[in-house]
Coordinates of C-alpha atoms in Angstrom, one line a residue:
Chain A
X810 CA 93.0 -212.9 127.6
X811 CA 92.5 -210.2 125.3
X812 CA 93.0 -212.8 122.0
X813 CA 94.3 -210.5 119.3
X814 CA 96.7 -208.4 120.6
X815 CA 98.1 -210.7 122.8
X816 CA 98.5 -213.7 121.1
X817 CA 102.0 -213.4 120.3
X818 CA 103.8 -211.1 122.7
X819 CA 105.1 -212.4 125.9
X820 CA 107.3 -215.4 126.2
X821 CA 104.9 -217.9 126.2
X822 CA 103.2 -218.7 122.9
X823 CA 99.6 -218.2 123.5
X824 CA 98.0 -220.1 120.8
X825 CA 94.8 -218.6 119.3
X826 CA 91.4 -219.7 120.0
X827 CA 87.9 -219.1 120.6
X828 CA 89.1 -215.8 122.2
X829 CA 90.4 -214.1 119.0
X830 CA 87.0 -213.8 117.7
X831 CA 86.1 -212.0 120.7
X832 CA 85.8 -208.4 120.7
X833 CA 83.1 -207.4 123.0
X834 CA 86.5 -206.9 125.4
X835 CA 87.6 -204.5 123.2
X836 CA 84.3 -202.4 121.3
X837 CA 85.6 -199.4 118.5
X838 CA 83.1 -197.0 120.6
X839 CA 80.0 -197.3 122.0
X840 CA 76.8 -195.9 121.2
X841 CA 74.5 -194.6 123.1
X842 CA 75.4 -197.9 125.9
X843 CA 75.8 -200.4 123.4
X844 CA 79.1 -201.2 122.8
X845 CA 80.1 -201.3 118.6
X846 CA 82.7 -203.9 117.8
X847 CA 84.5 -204.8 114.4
X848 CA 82.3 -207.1 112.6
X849 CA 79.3 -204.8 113.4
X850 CA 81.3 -202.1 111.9
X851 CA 82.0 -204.7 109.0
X852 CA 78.5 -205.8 108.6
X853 CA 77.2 -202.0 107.3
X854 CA 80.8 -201.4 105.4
X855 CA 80.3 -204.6 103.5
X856 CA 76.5 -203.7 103.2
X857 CA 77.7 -200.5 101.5
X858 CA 80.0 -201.7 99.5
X859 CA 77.6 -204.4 97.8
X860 CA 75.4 -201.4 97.7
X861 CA 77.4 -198.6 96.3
X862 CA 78.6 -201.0 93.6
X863 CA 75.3 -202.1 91.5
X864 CA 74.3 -198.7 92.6
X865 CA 77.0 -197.3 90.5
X866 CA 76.2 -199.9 88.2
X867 CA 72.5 -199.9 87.2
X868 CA 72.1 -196.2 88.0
X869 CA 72.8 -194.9 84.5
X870 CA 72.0 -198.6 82.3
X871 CA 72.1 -198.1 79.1
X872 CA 71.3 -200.8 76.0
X873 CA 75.0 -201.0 75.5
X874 CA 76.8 -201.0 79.0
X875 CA 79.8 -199.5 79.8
X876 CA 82.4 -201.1 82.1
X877 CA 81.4 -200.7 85.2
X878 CA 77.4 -201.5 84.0
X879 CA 79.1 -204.5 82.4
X880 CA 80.8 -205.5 85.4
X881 CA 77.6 -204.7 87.8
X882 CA 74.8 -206.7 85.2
X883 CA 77.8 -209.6 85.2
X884 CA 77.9 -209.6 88.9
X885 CA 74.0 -209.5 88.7
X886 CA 73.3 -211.7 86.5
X887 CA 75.7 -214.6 87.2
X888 CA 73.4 -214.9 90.4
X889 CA 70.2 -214.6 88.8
X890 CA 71.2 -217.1 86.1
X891 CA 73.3 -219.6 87.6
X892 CA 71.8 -219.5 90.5
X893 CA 67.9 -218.2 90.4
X894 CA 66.7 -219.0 86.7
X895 CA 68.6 -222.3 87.2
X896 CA 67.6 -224.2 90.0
X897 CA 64.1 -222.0 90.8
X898 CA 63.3 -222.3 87.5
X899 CA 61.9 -219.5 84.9
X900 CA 58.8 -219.2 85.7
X901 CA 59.2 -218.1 89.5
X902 CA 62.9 -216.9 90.0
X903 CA 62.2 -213.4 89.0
X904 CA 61.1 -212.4 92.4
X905 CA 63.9 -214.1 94.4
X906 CA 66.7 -212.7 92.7
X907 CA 67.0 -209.4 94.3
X908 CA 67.1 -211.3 97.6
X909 CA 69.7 -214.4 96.6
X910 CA 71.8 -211.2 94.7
X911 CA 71.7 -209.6 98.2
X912 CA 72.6 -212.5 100.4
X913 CA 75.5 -213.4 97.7
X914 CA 77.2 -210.3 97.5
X915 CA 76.7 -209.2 101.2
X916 CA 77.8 -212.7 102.5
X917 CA 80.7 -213.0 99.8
X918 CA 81.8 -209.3 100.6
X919 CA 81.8 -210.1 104.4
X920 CA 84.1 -213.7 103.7
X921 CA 86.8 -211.3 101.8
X922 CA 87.0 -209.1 104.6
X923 CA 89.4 -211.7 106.2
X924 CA 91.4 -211.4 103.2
X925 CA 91.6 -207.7 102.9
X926 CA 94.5 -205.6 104.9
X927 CA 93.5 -203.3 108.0
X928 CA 90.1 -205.6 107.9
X929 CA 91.4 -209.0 108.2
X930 CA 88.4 -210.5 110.3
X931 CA 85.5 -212.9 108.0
X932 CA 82.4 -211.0 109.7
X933 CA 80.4 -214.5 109.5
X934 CA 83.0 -216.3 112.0
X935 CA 80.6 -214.4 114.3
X936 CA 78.2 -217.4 115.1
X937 CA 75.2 -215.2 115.7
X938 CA 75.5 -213.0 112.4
X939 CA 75.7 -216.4 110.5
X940 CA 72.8 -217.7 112.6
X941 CA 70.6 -214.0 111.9
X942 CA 71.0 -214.9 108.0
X943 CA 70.5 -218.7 108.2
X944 CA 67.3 -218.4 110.4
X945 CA 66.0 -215.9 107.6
X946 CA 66.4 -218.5 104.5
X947 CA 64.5 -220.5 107.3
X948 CA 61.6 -218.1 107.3
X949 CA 61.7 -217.2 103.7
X950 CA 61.9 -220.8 102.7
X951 CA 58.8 -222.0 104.8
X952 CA 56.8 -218.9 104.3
X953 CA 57.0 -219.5 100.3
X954 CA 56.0 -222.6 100.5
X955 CA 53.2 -222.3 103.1
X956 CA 51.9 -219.9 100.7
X957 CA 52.0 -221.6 98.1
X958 CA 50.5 -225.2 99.1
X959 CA 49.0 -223.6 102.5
X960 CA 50.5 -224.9 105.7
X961 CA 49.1 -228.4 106.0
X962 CA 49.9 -228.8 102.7
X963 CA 53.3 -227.8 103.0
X964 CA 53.8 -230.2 105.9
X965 CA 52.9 -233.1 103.4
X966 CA 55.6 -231.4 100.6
X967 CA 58.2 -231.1 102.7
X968 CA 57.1 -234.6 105.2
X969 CA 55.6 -237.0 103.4
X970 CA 58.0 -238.6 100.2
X971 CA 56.1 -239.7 97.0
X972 CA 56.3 -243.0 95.5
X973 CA 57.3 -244.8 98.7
X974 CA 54.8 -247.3 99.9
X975 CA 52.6 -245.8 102.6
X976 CA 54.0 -248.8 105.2
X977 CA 57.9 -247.0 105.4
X978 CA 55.7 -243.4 106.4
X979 CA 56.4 -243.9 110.3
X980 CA 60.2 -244.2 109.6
X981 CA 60.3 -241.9 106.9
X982 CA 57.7 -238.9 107.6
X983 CA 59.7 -237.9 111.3
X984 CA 63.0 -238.0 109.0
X985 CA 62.1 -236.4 106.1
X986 CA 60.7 -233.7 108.3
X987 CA 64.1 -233.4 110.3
X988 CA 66.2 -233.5 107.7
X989 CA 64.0 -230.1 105.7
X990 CA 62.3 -228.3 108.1
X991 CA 64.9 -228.8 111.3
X992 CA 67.9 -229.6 109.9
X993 CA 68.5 -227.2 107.3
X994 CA 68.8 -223.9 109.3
X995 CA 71.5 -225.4 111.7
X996 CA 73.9 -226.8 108.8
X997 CA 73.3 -223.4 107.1
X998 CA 74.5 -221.5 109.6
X999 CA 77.2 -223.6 110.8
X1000 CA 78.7 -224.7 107.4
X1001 CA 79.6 -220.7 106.8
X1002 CA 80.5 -220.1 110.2
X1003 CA 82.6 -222.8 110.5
X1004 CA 84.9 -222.1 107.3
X1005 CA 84.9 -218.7 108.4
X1006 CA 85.9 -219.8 112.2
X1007 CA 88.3 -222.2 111.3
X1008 CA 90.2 -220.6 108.4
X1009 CA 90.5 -217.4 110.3
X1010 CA 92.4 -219.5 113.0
X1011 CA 94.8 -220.8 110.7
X1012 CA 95.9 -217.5 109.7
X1013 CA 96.2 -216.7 112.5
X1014 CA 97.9 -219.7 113.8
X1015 CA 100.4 -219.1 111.0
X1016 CA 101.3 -215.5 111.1
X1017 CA 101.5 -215.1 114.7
X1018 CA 103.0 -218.6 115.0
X1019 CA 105.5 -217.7 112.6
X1020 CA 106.4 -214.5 114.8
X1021 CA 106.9 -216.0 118.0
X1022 CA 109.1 -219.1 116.3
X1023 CA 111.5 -216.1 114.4
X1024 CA 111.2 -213.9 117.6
X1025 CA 111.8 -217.4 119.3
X1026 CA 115.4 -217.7 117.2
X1027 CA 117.4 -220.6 116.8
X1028 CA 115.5 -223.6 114.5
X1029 CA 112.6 -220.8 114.5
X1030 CA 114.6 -218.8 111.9
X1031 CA 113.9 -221.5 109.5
X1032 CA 110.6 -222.8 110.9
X1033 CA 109.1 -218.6 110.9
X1034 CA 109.7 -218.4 107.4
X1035 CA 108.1 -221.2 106.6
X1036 CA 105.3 -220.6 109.0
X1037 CA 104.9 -217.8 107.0
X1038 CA 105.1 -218.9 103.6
X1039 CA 102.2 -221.4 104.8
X1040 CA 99.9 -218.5 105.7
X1041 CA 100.4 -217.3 102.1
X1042 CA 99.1 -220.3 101.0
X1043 CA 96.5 -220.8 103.1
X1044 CA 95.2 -217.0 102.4
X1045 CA 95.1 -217.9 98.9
X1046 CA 92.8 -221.2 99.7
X1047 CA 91.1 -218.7 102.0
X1048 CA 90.2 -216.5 99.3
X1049 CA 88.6 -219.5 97.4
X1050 CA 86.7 -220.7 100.6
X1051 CA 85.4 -217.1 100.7
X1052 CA 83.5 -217.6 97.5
X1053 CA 82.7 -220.8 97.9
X1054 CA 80.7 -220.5 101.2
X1055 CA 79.0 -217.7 99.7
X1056 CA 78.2 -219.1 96.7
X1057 CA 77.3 -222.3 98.5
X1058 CA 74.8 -220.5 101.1
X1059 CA 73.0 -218.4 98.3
X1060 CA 72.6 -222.2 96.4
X1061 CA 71.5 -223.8 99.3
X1062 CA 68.5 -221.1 99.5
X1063 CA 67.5 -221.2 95.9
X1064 CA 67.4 -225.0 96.0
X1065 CA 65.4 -224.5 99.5
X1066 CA 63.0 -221.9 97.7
X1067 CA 62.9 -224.3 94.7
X1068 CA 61.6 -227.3 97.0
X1069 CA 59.2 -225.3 98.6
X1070 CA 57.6 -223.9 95.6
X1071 CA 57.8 -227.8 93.6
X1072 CA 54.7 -229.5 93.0
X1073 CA 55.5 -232.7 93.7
X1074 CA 58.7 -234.2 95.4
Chain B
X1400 CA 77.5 -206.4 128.0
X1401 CA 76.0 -209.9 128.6
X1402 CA 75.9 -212.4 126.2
X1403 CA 73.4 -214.8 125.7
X1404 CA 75.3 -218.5 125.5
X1405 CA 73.5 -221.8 124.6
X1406 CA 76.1 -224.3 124.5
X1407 CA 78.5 -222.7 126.7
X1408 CA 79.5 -225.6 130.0
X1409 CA 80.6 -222.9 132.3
X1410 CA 80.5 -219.0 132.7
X1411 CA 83.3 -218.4 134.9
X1412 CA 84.9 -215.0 135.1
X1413 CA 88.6 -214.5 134.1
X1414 CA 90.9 -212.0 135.2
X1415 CA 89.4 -209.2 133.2
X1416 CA 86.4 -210.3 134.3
X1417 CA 85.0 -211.0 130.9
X1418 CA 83.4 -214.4 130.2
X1419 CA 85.2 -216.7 127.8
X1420 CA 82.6 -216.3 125.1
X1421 CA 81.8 -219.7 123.4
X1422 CA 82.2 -219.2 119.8
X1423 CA 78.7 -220.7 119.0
X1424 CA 77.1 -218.5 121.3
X1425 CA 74.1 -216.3 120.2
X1426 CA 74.8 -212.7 120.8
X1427 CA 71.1 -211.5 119.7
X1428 CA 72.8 -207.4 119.3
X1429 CA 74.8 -209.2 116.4
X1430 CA 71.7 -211.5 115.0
X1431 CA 69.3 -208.6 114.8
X1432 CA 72.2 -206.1 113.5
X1433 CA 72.7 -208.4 110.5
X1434 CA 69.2 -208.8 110.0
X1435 CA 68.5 -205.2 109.8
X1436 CA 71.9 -204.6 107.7
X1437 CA 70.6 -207.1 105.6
X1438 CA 67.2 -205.9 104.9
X1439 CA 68.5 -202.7 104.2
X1440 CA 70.4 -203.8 101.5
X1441 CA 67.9 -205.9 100.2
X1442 CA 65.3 -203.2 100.3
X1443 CA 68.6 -201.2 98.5
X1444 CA 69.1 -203.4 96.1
X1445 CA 65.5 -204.4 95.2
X1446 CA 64.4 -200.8 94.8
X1447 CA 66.9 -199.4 93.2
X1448 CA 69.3 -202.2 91.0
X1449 CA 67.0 -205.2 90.3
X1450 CA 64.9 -202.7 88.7
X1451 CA 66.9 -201.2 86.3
X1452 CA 68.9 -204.4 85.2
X1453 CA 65.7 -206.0 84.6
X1454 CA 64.7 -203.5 82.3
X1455 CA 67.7 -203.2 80.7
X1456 CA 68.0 -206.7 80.1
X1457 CA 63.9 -207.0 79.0
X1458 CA 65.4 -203.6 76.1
X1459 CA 68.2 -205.6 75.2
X1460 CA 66.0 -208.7 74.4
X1461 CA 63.6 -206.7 72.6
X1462 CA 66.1 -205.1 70.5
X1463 CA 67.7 -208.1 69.6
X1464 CA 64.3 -209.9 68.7
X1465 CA 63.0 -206.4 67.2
X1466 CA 65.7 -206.3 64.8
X1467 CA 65.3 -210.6 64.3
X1468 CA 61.4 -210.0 63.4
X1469 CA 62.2 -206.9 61.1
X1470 CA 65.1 -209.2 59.6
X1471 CA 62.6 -211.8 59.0
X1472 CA 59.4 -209.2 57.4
X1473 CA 62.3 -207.7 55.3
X1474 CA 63.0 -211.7 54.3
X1475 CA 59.5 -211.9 53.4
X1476 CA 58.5 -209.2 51.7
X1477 CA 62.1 -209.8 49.4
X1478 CA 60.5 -213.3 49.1
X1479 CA 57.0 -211.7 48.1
X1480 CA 58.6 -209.9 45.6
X1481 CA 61.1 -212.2 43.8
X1482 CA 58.0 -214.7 43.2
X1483 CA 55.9 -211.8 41.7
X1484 CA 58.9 -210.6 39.5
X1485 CA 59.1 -214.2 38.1
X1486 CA 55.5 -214.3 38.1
X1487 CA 55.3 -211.6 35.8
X1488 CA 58.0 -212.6 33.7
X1489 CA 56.4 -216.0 33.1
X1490 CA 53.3 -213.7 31.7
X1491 CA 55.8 -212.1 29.8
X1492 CA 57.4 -215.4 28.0
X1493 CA 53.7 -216.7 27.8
X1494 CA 52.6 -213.2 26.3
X1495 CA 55.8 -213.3 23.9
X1496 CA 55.4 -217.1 22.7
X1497 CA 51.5 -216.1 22.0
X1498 CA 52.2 -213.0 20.0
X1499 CA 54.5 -215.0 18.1
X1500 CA 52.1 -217.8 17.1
X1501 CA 49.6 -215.4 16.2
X1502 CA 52.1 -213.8 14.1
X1503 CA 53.2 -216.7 12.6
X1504 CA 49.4 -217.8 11.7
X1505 CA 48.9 -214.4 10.6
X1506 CA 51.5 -214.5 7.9
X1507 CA 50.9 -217.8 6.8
X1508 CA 47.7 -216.4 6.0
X1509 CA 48.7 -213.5 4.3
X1510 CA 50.7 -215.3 2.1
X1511 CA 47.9 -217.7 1.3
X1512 CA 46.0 -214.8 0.7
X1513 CA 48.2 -213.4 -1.3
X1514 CA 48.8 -216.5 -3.8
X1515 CA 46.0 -216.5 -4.4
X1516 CA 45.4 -213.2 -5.6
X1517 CA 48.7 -213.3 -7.9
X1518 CA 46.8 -216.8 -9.0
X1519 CA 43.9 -214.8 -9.7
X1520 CA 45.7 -212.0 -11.5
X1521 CA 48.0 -214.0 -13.5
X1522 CA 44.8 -216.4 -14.7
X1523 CA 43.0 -212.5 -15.3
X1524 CA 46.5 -211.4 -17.4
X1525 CA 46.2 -215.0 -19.4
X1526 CA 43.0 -214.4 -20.1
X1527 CA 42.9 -210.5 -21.5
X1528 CA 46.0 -211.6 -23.4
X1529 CA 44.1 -214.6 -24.7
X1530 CA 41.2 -212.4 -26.2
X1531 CA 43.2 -209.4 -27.1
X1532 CA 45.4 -212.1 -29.4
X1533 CA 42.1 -213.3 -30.7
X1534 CA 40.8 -209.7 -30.8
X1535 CA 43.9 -208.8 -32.8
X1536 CA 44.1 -212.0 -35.1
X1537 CA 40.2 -210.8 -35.9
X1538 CA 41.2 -207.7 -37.0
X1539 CA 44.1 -209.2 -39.2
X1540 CA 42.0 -211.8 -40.9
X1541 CA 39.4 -209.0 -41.5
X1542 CA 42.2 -206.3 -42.6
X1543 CA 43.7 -209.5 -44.4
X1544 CA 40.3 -210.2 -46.3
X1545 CA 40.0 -206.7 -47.4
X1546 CA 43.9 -206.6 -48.7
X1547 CA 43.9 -210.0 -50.4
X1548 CA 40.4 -208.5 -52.3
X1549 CA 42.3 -205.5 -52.9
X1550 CA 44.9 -207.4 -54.6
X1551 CA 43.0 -209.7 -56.0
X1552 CA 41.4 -206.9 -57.4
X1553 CA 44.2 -204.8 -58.3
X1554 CA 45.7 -208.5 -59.9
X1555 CA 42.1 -209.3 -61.5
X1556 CA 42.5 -205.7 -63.1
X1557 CA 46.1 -205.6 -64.3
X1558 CA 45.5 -209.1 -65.7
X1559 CA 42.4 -207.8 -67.4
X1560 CA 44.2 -204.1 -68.6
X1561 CA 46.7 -205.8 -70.7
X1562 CA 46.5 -206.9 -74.2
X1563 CA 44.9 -210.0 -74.7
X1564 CA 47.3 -210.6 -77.2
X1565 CA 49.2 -213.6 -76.2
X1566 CA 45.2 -215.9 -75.4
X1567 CA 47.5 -218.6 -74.6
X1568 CA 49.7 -216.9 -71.7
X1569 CA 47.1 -215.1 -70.7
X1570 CA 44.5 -218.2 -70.0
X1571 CA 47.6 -219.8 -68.4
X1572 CA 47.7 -217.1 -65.8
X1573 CA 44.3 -216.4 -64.4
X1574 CA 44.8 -220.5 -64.3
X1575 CA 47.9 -220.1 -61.9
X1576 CA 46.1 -217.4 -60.1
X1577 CA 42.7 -218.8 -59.6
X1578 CA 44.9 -222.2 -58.2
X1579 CA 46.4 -220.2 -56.1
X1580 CA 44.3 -218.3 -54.6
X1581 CA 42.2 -221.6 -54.1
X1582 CA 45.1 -223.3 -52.2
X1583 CA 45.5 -220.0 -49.9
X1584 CA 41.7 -220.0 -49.4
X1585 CA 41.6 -223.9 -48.5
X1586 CA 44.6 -223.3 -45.9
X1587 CA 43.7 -220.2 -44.4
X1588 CA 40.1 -221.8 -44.3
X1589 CA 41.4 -224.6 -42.4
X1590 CA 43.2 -222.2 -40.1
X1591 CA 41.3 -220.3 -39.4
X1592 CA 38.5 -221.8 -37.1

């Protein structure tokens, strides 16, 4: 069951699951005993990427940018407006901005790996690299606000909901502090690995689908094609999911940040 | 190599004798890879690129506000300066329209001044004319006086000189002459003062 290269050879269609994300069976090389599979490889390309870029960028800014500074401070400061001055607010975003910049570009970079040719894999439809990222927003998220209102009374920010009479407290205090302290993490993570997950799948439901129905022959010369022409499609809805998620997970943290840092609820 | 799997119901071996790996499983190599990934890009970008943008956006603002505040001294001081150009030429139509009515009252006066110094003169021309006429009509009653003796004289002596022949005529002309000159005498008399 080696997923990927399997899925369509054979005369039985082997549809593609869990399996196809797999690739501990089949490591690039292994270093030093531990074996180094794609999306590791993908994780420090798309790191370097993001990296190289602003790089480029800011290293020569000037009052009056050229292009690429133009498209780097763009790139910049769509995140640290829209995003950091926006929902944090002005007085405090300054300091978050390199990190939501960071977690946009390396998350959105990641996502259009399954979009680019010879790549094709969305690093983040492994779980645990979406689970790594998620449980950081946790820690950053808490940690601001524990500084901020110190720890008890960060429990009470984040537990207890203003302007509710004090009788609805027992039902509401366990919720509230489900829903921000427990909660948030889990839906985090899953929501990008999910999209990832599933809209990988479909691609490769599609293309590989498509291959066995034309390789099939008969009605599968019509229903290949098609097959196909779906998988254009859905790459092109991919490539907006891509964005989305990221832009989504970056929000999600400023918006966490911001209700940490608020003085009241 | 092993990996950790929460959710996973059962680890059986396949064939390759590789575990079916349960898509939600944590595979903590993968978890602390990101993490270190990402912090090195974060550490990246918060050394090197936030920096920089940040500055050049805090240059661009204060250019653009620099060249807004100079805008708005320049504003001023054009302001300053229009209201003391007007300033001064409201002195200078004040200054004007005084000069002028001190001009004006100055040559009304001037001309007062000087009617009544032609007043003066003409009354001072009447008058030397006035006793130079008497001064001359004087000297022609005088210079009269002595002429009308003269002839009187000369008349008296031609009368006298010729013959008394004819007592009649000659009685009959001192008569005319003495009535004569006793008419002039009584006119001029009365004429004369």
């Amino acid at each position: 069951m080696f997923g990927i290269t399997m899925a369509a050879s054979g005369d039985e269609f082997v549809a593609p699951g869990p399996n196809s994300f797999d690739f501990d069976a089949v490591p690039l090389f292994n270093l030093g005993g531990l074996a180094v599979t794609k999306p590791m490889v993908q994780l420090l390309l798309g790191a370097l990427i993001v990296f190289v870029f602003f790089y480029a960028a800011a290293r020569r800014a000037t009052l009056v940018p050229g292009r690429l500074q133009f498209a780097g401070e763009s790139a910049y400061g769509m995140v640290r407006n829209s995003v950091g001055r926006d929902i944090i607010g002005s007085h405090d975003f300054l300091r978050f901005v390199p990190y939501l910049v960071t977690l946009f570009f390396f998350i959105l970079v990641n996502n259009a790996f399954a979009s680019i040719p010879g790549i094709q894999f969305p690093t983040f439809s492994r779980a645990s690299m979406a689970y790594a990222l998620a449980g950081l927003s946790w820690v950053i998220y808490n940690a601001v606000g524990i500084k901020k209102h110190g720890f008890l009374g960060y429990l009470k920010l984040q537990s207890v909901p203003s302007g509710v009479s004090p009788v609805m407290y027992p039902l509401l205090v366990p919720l509230e502090f489900f829903s921000n302290i427990l909660v948030r993490p889990v839906t985090l993570a899953l929501r990008l690995f999910a999209n990832m997950f599933a809209g990988h799948l479909l691609l490769i439901l599609f293309s590989t689908g498509g291959l066995f129905l034309i390789e099939y022959g008969g009605i599968g010369y019509v229903a290949g094609p098609l097959a196909w022409v779906l998988a254009i499609a859905i790459s092109f809805l991919e490539l907006l999911v891509q964005f989305l998620q990221a832009y989504v997970f970056t929000l999600l943290n400023a918006m966490y940040i911001s209700g940490a840092l608020a003085d009241e609820h | 190599m092993q990996n950790l799997i929460f959710l996973a119901e059962g680890t059986e071996p396949t064939e390759g004798g590789h575990a079916p790996e349960n898509p939600l499983g944590f595979v903590p190599v993968e978890a602390a890879l990101s993490l270190v990934v990402f912090g090195l890009l974060f550490f990246l970008i918060w050394k090197f690129v936030a920096p920089r943008f940040e500055q050049t956006f805090a240059e661009r603002t204060q250019a653009i506000e620099g060249g807004i505040a100079a805008a708005e001294s320049k504003q001023a001081e054009a302001d300053a300066k229009l209201a003391e150009l007007e300033k001064q030429l409201a002195d200078a139509r004040h200054e004007a329209a005084r000069i002028r009515e001190e001009a004006r009252e100055q040559g009304a006066a001037i001309i007062a001044e000087m009617r009544e110094q032609a007043q003066a003169e003409s009354q001072r021309i009447v008058e030397h004319g006035k006793t130079q006429i008497e001064a001359e009509r004087q000297q022609a009653v005088t210079s009269l006086r002595a002429e009308v003796g003269a002839l009187a004289t000369g008349l008296a002596g031609r009368i006298v000189g010729e013959s008394l022949e004819d007592e009649a005529r000659q009685s009959r002309v001192v008569d005319r002459f003495l009535s004569e000159l006793e008419a002039q005498n009584g006119t001029s008399a009365g004429s004369v003062n």
